mmCIF file of C-alpha atoms and ligand atoms in Angstrom:
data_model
loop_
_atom_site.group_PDB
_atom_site.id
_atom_site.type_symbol
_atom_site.label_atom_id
_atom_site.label_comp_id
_atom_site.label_asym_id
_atom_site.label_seq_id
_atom_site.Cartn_x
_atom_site.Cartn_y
_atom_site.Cartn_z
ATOM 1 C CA UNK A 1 -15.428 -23.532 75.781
ATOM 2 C CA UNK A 2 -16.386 -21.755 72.419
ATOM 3 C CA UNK A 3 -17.360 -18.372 73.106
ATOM 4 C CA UNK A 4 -20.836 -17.372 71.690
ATOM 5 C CA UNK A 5 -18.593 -14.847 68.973
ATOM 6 C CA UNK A 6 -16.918 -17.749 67.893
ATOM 7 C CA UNK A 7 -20.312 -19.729 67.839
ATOM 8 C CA UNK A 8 -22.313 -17.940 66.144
ATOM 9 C CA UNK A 9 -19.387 -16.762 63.484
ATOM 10 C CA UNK A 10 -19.574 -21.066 62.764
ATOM 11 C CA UNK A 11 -22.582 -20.377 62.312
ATOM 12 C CA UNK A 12 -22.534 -17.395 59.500
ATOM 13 C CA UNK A 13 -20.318 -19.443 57.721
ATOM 14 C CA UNK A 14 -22.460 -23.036 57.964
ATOM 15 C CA UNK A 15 -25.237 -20.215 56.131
ATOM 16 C CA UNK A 16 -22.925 -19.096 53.590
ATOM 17 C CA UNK A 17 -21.706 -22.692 52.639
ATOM 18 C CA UNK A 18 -25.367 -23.463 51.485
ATOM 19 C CA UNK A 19 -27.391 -21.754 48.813
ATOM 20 C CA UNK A 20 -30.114 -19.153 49.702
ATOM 21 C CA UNK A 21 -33.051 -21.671 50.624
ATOM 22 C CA UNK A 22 -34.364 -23.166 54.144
ATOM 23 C CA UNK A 23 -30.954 -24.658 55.391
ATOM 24 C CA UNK A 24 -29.415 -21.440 54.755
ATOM 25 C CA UNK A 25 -31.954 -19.391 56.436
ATOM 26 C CA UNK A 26 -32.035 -22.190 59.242
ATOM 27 C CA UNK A 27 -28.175 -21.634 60.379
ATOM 28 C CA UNK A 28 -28.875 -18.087 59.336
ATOM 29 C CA UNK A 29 -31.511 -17.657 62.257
ATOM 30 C CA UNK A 30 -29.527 -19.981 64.585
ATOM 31 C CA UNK A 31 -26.514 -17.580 64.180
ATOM 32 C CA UNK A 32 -28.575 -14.242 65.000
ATOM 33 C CA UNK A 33 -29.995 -16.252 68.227
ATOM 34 C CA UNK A 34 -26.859 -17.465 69.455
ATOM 35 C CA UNK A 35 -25.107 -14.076 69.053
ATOM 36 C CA UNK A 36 -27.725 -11.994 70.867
ATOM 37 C CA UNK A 37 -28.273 -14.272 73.309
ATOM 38 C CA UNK A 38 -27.513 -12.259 76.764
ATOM 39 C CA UNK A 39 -25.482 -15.656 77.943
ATOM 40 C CA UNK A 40 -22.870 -17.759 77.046
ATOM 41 C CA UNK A 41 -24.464 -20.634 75.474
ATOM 42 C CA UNK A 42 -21.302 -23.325 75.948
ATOM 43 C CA UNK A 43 -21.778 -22.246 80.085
ATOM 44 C CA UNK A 44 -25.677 -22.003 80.062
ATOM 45 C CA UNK A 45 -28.733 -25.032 80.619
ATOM 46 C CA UNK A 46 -30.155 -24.563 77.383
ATOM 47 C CA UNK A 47 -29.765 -23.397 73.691
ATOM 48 C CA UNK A 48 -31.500 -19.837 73.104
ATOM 49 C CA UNK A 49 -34.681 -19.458 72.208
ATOM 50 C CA UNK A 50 -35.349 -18.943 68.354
ATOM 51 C CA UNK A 51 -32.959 -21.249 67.254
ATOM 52 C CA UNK A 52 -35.119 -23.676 64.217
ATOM 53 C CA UNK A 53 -35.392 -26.751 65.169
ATOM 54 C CA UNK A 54 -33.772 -28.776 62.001
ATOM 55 C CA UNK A 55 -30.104 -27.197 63.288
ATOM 56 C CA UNK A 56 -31.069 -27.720 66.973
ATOM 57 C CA UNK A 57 -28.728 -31.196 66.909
ATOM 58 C CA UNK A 58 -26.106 -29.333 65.053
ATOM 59 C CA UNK A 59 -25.526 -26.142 67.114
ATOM 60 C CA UNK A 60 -26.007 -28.568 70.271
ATOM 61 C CA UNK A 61 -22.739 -30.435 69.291
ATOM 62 C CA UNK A 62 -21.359 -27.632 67.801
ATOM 63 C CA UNK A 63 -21.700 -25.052 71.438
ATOM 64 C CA UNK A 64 -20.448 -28.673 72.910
ATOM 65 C CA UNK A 65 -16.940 -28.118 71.267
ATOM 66 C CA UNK A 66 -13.950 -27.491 73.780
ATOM 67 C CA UNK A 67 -12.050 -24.912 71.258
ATOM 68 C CA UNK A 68 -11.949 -23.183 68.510
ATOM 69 C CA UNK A 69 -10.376 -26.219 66.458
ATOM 70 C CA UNK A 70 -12.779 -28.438 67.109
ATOM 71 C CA UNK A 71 -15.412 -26.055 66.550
ATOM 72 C CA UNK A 72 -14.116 -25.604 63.145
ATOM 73 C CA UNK A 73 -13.635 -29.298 62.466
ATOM 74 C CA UNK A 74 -17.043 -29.757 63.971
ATOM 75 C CA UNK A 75 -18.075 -27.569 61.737
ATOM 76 C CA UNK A 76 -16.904 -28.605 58.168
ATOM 77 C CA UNK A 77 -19.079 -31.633 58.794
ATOM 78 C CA UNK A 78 -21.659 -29.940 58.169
ATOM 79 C CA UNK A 79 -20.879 -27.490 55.680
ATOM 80 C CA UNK A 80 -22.641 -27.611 51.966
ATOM 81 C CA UNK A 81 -20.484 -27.097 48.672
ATOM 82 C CA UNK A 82 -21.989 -23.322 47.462
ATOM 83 C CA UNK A 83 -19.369 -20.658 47.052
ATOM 84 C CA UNK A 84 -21.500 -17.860 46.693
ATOM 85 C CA UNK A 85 -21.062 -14.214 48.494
ATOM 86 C CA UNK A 86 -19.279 -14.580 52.265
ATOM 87 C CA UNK A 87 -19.876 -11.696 54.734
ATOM 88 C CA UNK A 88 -17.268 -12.342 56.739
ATOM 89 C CA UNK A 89 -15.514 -9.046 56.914
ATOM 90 C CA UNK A 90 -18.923 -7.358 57.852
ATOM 91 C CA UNK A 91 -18.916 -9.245 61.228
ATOM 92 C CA UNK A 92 -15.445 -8.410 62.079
ATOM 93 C CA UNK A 93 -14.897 -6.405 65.643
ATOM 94 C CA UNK A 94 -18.778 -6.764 66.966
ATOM 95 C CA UNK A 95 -19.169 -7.704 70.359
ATOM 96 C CA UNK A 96 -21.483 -10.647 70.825
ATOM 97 C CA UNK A 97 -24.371 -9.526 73.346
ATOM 98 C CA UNK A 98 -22.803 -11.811 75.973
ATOM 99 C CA UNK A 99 -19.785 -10.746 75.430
ATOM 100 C CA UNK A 100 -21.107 -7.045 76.202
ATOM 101 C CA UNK A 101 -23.119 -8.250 79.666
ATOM 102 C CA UNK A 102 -19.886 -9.434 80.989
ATOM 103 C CA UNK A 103 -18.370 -6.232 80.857
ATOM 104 C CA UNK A 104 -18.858 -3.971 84.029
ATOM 105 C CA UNK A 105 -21.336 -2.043 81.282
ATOM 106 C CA UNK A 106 -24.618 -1.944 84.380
ATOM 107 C CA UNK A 107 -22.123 -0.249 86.917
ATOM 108 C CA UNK A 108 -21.098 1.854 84.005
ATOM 109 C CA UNK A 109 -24.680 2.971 83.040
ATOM 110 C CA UNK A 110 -25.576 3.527 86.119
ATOM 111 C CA UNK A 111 -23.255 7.270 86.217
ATOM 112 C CA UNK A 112 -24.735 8.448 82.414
ATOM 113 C CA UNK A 113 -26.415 11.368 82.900
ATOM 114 C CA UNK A 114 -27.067 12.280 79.645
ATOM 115 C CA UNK A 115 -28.442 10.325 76.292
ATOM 116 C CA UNK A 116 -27.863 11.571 72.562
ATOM 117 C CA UNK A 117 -29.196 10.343 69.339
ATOM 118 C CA UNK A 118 -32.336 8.214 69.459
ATOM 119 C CA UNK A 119 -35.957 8.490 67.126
ATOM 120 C CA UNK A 120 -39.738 9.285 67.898
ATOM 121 C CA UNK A 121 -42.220 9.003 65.381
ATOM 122 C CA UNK A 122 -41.500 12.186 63.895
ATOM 123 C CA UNK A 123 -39.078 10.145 61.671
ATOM 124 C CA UNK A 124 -38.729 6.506 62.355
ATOM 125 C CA UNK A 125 -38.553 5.887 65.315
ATOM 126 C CA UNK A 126 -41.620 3.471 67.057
ATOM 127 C CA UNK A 127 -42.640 5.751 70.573
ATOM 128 C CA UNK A 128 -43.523 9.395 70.943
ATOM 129 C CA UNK A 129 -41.789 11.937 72.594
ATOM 130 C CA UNK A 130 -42.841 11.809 75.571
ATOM 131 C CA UNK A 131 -42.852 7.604 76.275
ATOM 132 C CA UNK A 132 -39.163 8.205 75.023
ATOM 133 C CA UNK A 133 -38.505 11.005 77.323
ATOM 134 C CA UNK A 134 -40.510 8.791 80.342
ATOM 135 C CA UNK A 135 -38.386 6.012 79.655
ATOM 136 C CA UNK A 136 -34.976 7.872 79.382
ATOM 137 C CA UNK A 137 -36.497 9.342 83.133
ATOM 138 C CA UNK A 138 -36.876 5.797 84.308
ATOM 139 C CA UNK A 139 -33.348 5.273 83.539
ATOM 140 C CA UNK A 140 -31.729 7.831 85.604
ATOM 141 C CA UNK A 141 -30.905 10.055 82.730
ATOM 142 C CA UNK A 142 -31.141 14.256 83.728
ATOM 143 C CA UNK A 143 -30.522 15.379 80.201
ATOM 144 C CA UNK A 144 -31.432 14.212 76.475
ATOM 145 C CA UNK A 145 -30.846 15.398 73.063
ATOM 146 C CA UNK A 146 -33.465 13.864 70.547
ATOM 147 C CA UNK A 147 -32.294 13.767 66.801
ATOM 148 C CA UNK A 148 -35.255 12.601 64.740
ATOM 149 C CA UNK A 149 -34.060 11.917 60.968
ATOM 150 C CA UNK A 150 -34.302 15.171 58.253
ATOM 151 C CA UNK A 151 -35.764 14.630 55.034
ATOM 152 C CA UNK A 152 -33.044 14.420 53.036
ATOM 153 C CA UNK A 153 -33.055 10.688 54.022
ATOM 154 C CA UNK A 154 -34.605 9.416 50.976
ATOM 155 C CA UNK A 155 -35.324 6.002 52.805
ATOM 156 C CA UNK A 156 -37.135 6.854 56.042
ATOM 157 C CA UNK A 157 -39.618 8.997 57.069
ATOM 158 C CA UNK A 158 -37.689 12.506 57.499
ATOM 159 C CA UNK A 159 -39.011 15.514 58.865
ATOM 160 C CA UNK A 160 -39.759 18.305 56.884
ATOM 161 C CA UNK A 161 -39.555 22.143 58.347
ATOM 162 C CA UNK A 162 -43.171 21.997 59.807
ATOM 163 C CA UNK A 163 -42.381 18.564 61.195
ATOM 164 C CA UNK A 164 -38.969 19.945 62.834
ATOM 165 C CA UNK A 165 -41.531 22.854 64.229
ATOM 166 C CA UNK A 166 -43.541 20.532 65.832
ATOM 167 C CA UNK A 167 -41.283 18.607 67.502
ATOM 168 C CA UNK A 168 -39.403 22.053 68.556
ATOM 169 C CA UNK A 169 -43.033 23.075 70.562
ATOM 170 C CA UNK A 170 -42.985 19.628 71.903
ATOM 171 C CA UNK A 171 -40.008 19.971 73.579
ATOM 172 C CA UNK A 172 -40.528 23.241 75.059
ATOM 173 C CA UNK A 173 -43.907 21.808 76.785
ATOM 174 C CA UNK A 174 -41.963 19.043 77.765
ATOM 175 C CA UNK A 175 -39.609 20.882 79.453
ATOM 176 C CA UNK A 176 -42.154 23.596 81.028
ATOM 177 C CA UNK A 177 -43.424 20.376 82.169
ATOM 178 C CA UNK A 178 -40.450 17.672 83.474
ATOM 179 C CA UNK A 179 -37.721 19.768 82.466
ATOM 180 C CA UNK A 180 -36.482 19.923 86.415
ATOM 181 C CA UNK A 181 -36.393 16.230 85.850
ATOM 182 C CA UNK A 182 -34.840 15.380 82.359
ATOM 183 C CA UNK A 183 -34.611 18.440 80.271
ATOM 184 C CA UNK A 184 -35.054 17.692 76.693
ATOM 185 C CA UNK A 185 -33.322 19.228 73.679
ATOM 186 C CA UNK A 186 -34.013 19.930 70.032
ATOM 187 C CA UNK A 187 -32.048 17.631 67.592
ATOM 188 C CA UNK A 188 -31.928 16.511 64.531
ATOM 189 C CA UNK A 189 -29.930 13.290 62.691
ATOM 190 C CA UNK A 190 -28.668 15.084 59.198
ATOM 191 C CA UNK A 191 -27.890 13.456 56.172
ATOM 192 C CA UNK A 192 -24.180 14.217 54.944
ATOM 193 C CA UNK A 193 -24.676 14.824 51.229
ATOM 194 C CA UNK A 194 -22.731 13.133 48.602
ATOM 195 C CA UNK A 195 -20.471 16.098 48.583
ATOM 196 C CA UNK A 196 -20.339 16.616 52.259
ATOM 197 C CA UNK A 197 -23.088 19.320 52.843
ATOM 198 C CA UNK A 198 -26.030 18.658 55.160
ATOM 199 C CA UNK A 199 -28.819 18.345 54.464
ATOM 200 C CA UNK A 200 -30.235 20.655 56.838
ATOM 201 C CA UNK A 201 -29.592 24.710 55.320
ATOM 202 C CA UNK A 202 -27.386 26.601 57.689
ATOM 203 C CA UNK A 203 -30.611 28.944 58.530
ATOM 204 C CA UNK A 204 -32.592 26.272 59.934
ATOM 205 C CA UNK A 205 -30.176 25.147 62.154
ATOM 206 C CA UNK A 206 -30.796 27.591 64.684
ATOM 207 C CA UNK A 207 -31.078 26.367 68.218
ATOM 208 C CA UNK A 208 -30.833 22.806 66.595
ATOM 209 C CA UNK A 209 -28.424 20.194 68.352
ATOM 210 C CA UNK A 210 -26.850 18.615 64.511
ATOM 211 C CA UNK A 211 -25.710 15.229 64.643
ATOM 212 C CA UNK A 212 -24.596 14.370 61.316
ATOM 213 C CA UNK A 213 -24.230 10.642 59.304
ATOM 214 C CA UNK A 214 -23.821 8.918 56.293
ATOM 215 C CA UNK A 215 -26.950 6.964 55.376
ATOM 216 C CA UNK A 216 -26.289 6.962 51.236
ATOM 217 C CA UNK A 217 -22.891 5.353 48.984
ATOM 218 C CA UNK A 218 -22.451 2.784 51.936
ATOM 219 C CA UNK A 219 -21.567 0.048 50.328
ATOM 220 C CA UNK A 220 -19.297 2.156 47.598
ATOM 221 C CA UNK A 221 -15.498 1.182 47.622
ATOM 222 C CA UNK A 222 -14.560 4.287 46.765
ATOM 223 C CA UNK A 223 -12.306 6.675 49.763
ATOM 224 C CA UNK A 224 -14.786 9.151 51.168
ATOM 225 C CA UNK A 225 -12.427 11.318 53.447
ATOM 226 C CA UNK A 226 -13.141 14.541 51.418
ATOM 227 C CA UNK A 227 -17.121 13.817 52.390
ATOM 228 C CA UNK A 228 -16.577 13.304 56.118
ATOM 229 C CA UNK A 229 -14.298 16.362 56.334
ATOM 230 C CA UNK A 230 -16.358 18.637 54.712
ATOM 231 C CA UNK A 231 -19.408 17.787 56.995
ATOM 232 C CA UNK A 232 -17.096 18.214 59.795
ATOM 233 C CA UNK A 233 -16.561 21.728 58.788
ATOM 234 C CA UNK A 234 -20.029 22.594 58.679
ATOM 235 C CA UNK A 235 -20.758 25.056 61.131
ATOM 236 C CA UNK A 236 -22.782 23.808 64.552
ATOM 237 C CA UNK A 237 -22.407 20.312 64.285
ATOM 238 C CA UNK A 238 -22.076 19.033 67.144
ATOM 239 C CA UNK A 239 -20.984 15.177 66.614
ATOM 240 C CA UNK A 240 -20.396 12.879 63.660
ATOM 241 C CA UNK A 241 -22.729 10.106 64.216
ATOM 242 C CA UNK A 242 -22.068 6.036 63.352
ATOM 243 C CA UNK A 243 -18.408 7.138 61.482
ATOM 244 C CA UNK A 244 -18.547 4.433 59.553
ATOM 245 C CA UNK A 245 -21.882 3.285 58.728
ATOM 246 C CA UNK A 246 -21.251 -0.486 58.754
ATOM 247 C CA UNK A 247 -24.306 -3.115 59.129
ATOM 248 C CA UNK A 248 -23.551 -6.361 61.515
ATOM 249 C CA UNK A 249 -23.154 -9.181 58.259
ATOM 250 C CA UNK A 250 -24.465 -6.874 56.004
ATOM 251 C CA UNK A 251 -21.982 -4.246 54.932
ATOM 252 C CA UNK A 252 -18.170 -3.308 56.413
ATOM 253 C CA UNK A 253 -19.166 0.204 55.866
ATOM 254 C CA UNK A 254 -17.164 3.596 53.821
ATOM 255 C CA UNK A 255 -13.545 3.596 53.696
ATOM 256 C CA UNK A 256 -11.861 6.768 54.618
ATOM 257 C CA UNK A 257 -8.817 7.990 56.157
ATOM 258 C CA UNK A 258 -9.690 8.026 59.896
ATOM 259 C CA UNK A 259 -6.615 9.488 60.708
ATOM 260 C CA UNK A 260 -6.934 12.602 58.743
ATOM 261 C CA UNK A 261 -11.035 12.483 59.495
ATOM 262 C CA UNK A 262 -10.475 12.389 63.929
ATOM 263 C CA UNK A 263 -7.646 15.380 63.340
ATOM 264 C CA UNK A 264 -10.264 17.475 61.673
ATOM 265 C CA UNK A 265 -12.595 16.333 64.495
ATOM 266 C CA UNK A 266 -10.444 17.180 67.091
ATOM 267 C CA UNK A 267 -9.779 20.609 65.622
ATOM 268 C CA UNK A 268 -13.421 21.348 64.683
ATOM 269 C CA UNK A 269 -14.400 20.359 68.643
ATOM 270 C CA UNK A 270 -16.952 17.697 66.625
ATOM 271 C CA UNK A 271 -17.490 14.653 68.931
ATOM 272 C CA UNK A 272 -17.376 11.349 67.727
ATOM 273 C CA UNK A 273 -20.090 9.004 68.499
ATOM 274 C CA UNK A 274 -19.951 5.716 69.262
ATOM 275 C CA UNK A 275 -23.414 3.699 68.298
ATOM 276 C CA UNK A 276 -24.151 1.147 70.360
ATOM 277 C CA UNK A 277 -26.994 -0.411 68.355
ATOM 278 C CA UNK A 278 -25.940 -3.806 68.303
ATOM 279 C CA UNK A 279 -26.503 -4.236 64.669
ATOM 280 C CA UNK A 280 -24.016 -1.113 64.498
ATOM 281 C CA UNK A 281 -21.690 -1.013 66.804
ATOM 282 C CA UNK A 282 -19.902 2.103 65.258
ATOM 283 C CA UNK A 283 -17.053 3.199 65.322
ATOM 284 C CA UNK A 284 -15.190 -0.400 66.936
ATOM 285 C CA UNK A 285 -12.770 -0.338 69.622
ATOM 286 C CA UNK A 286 -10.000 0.178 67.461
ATOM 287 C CA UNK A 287 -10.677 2.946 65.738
ATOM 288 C CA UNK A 288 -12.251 4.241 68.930
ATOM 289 C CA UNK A 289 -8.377 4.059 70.255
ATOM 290 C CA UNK A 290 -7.927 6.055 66.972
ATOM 291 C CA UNK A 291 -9.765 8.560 67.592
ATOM 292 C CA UNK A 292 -8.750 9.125 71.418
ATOM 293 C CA UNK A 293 -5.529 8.790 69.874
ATOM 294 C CA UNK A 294 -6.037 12.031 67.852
ATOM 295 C CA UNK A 295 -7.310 13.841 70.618
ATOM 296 C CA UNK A 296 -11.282 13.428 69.663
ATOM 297 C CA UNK A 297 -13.992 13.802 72.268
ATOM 298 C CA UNK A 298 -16.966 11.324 72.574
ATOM 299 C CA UNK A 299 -20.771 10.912 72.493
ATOM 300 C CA UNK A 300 -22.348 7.748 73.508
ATOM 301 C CA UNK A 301 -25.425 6.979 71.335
ATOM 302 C CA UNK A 302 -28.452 4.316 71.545
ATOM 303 C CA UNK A 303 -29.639 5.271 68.254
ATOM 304 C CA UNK A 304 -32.845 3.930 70.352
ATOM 305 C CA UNK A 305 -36.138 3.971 67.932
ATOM 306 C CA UNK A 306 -38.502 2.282 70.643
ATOM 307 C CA UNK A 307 -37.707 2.547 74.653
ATOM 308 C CA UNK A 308 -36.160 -0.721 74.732
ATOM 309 C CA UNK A 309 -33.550 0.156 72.668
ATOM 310 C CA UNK A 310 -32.466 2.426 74.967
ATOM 311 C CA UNK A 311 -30.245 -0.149 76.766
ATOM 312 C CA UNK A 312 -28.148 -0.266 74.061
ATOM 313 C CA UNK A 313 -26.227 2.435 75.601
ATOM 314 C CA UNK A 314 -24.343 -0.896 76.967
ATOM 315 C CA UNK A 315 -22.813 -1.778 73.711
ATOM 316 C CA UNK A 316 -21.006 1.907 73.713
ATOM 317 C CA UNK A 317 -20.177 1.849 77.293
ATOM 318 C CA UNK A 318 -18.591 -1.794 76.140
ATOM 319 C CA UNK A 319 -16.678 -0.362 73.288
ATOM 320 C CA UNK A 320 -15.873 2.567 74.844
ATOM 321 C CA UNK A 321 -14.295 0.422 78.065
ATOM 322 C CA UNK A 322 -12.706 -2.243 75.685
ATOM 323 C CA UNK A 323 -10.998 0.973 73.799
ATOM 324 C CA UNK A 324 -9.944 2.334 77.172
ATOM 325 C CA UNK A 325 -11.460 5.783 76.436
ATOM 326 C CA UNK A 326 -11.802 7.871 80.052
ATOM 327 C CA UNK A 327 -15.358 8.995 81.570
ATOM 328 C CA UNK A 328 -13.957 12.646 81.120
ATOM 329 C CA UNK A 329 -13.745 12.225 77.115
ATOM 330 C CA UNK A 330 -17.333 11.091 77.011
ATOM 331 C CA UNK A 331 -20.403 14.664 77.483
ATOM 332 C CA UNK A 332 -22.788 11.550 78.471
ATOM 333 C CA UNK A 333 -21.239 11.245 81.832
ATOM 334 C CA UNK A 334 -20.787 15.425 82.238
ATOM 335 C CA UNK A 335 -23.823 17.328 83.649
ATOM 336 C CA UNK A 336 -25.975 19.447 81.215
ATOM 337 C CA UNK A 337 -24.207 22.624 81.708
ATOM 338 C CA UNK A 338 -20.822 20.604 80.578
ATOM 339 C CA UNK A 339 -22.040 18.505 78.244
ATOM 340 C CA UNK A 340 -23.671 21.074 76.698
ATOM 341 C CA UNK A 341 -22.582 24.114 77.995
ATOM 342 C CA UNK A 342 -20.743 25.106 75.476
ATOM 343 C CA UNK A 343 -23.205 24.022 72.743
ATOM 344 C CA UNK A 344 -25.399 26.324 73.622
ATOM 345 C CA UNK A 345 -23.680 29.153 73.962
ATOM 346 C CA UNK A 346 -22.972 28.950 70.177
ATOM 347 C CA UNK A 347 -26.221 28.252 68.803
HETATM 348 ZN ZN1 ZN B 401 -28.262 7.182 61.265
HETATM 349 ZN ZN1 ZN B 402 -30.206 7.457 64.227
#
């Protein structure tokens, strides 16, 4: 049976062989579907939806195949003559949805008490406030840290200082409100500047839960420890969000020396998240194991901009199981006073 990773990585490369047009975008689409399908498609009745119908025949034989061998002899049949860009390195170590269900990821989710990192509409996120904070109720969640973007995020909609005010009062009433239920806090996403400061000034980070992330130089080749370690020495931040910033077939993300970067991590007391946005998936398993390795804490994040999203706390859980990191390492399984205990204490 060919495994809906393998499937859908046939896929990619059936795209690739052909030159941007409709057959391209046709295995293109196919190759999303079969990879976020929630079921194995070799094992299941029928293809996903969303695949287009002119590659239905094709991915039919091709889901058909009994290995990996055939599935790439299968596939060379089909394959067109263009050598143009391959992506293949940016869809190394993702886990294909199914691949994530059939962990023990439910059972998992099911002892979270606590979400971090996820958008309202004060940046770009989809929901407000309070249908995020309803649906991270729903969930069985006690505690959640929202971290709308800053504006030094030239590409999204960042908040400014009034914004960041705002959202800061709508918190509070939240909590004067529900906060016996699922007690909010104030976050924000920061940008890590090209030479490692935030982008949030030290004064306004008062009372402000920091995570910070690279969102600019992503697809640069060039080593940007110096970057990451400099961020990590900024004072009150409280986790280094998506380490890596990689895109699923779009970009393998910064190069760095994780070694040296979890150390300072460690040290500093920064956490280091693992994003469970399927499309991110950051950091992977192995350089999870790196970073438990080095003695790093964790924070599970959604990076959730619409309720929905918020079950992509599974893809975490998934990496964090597959990297064998324990419950204890993680603040999302630790009450509030644990989690963030110590957090506030400082700020
Ligand atoms: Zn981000
Ligand atoms: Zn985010």
């Amino acid at each position: 049976m060919v495994s809906n990773r393998a499937l859908a990585e046939a896929l990619f490369q059936l795209a690739e062989s052909y030159p941007p047009g409709d057959v391209r975008l046709a295995f293109l689409r196919a190759a999303y579907a079969v990879f976020d399908d929630p079921k194995e498609v070799a094992t299941a009745r029928h293809l996903p939806a969303g695949i287009p119908f002119e590659v239905l025949p094709t991915v039919s034989l091709l889901a058909r195949c009994r290995g990996e061998d055939a599935l790439t002899a299968a596939a060379a049949r089909f394959a067109g003559a263009y050598s143009g860009h391959r992506q293949r390195l940016s869809r190394q170590g993702f886990f294909s949805a199914a691949e994530v269900l059939a962990l023990p990821v439910e059972e998992l989710a099911r002892k979270l008490r606590g979400a971090v990192h996820f958008h309202t509409r004060a940046s770009d996120g989809s929901a407000s406030l309070e249908a995020m904070a309803h649906a991270l109720r729903r969930r069985g969640y006690f505690w959640a840290v929202i971290t709308d973007h800053t504006q030094g995020l030239a590409c999204v909609n960042g908040m400014d200082s009034r914004a960041l005010e705002l959202q800061r009062r709508a918190v509070a009433r939240w909590n004067e409100r529900h906060g016996e239920e699922l007690e909010l806090v104030c976050g924000v996403e920061a940008e890590i500047l090209e030479d490692g400061r935030l982008d949030v000034p030290r004064g306004h980070r008062q009372g402000l839960l920091v995570v910070a992330g690279v969102h600019t130089g992503l697809t640069s080749t060039r080593d940007q420890t110096s970057r990451l370690l400099r961020a990590l020495e900024e004072p009150g931040v409280f986790a280094l969000a998506h380490p890596k910033g990689r895109l699923f077939a779009r970009r393998p993300g910064i190069r760095a020396n994780w070694e040296r970067v979890f150390a300072t991590a460690a040290a500093a007391g920064v956490l280091v998240e693992i994003n469970g946005f399927p499309r991110r998936q950051d950091v992977d398993p192995t350089l999870a194991k790196l970073a438990l390795d080095m003695g790093c804490n964790f924070v599970l994040g959604s990076d959730a901009h619409h309720p929905r999203h918020l079950a992509f706390d599974r893809w975490a859980l998934a990496i964090a199981t597959v990297a064998g990191i324990p419950q204890e390492r993680i603040v999302n399984f630790q009450p509030f006073s644990g989690a963030l205990g110590a957090w506030e204490r400082m700020s």
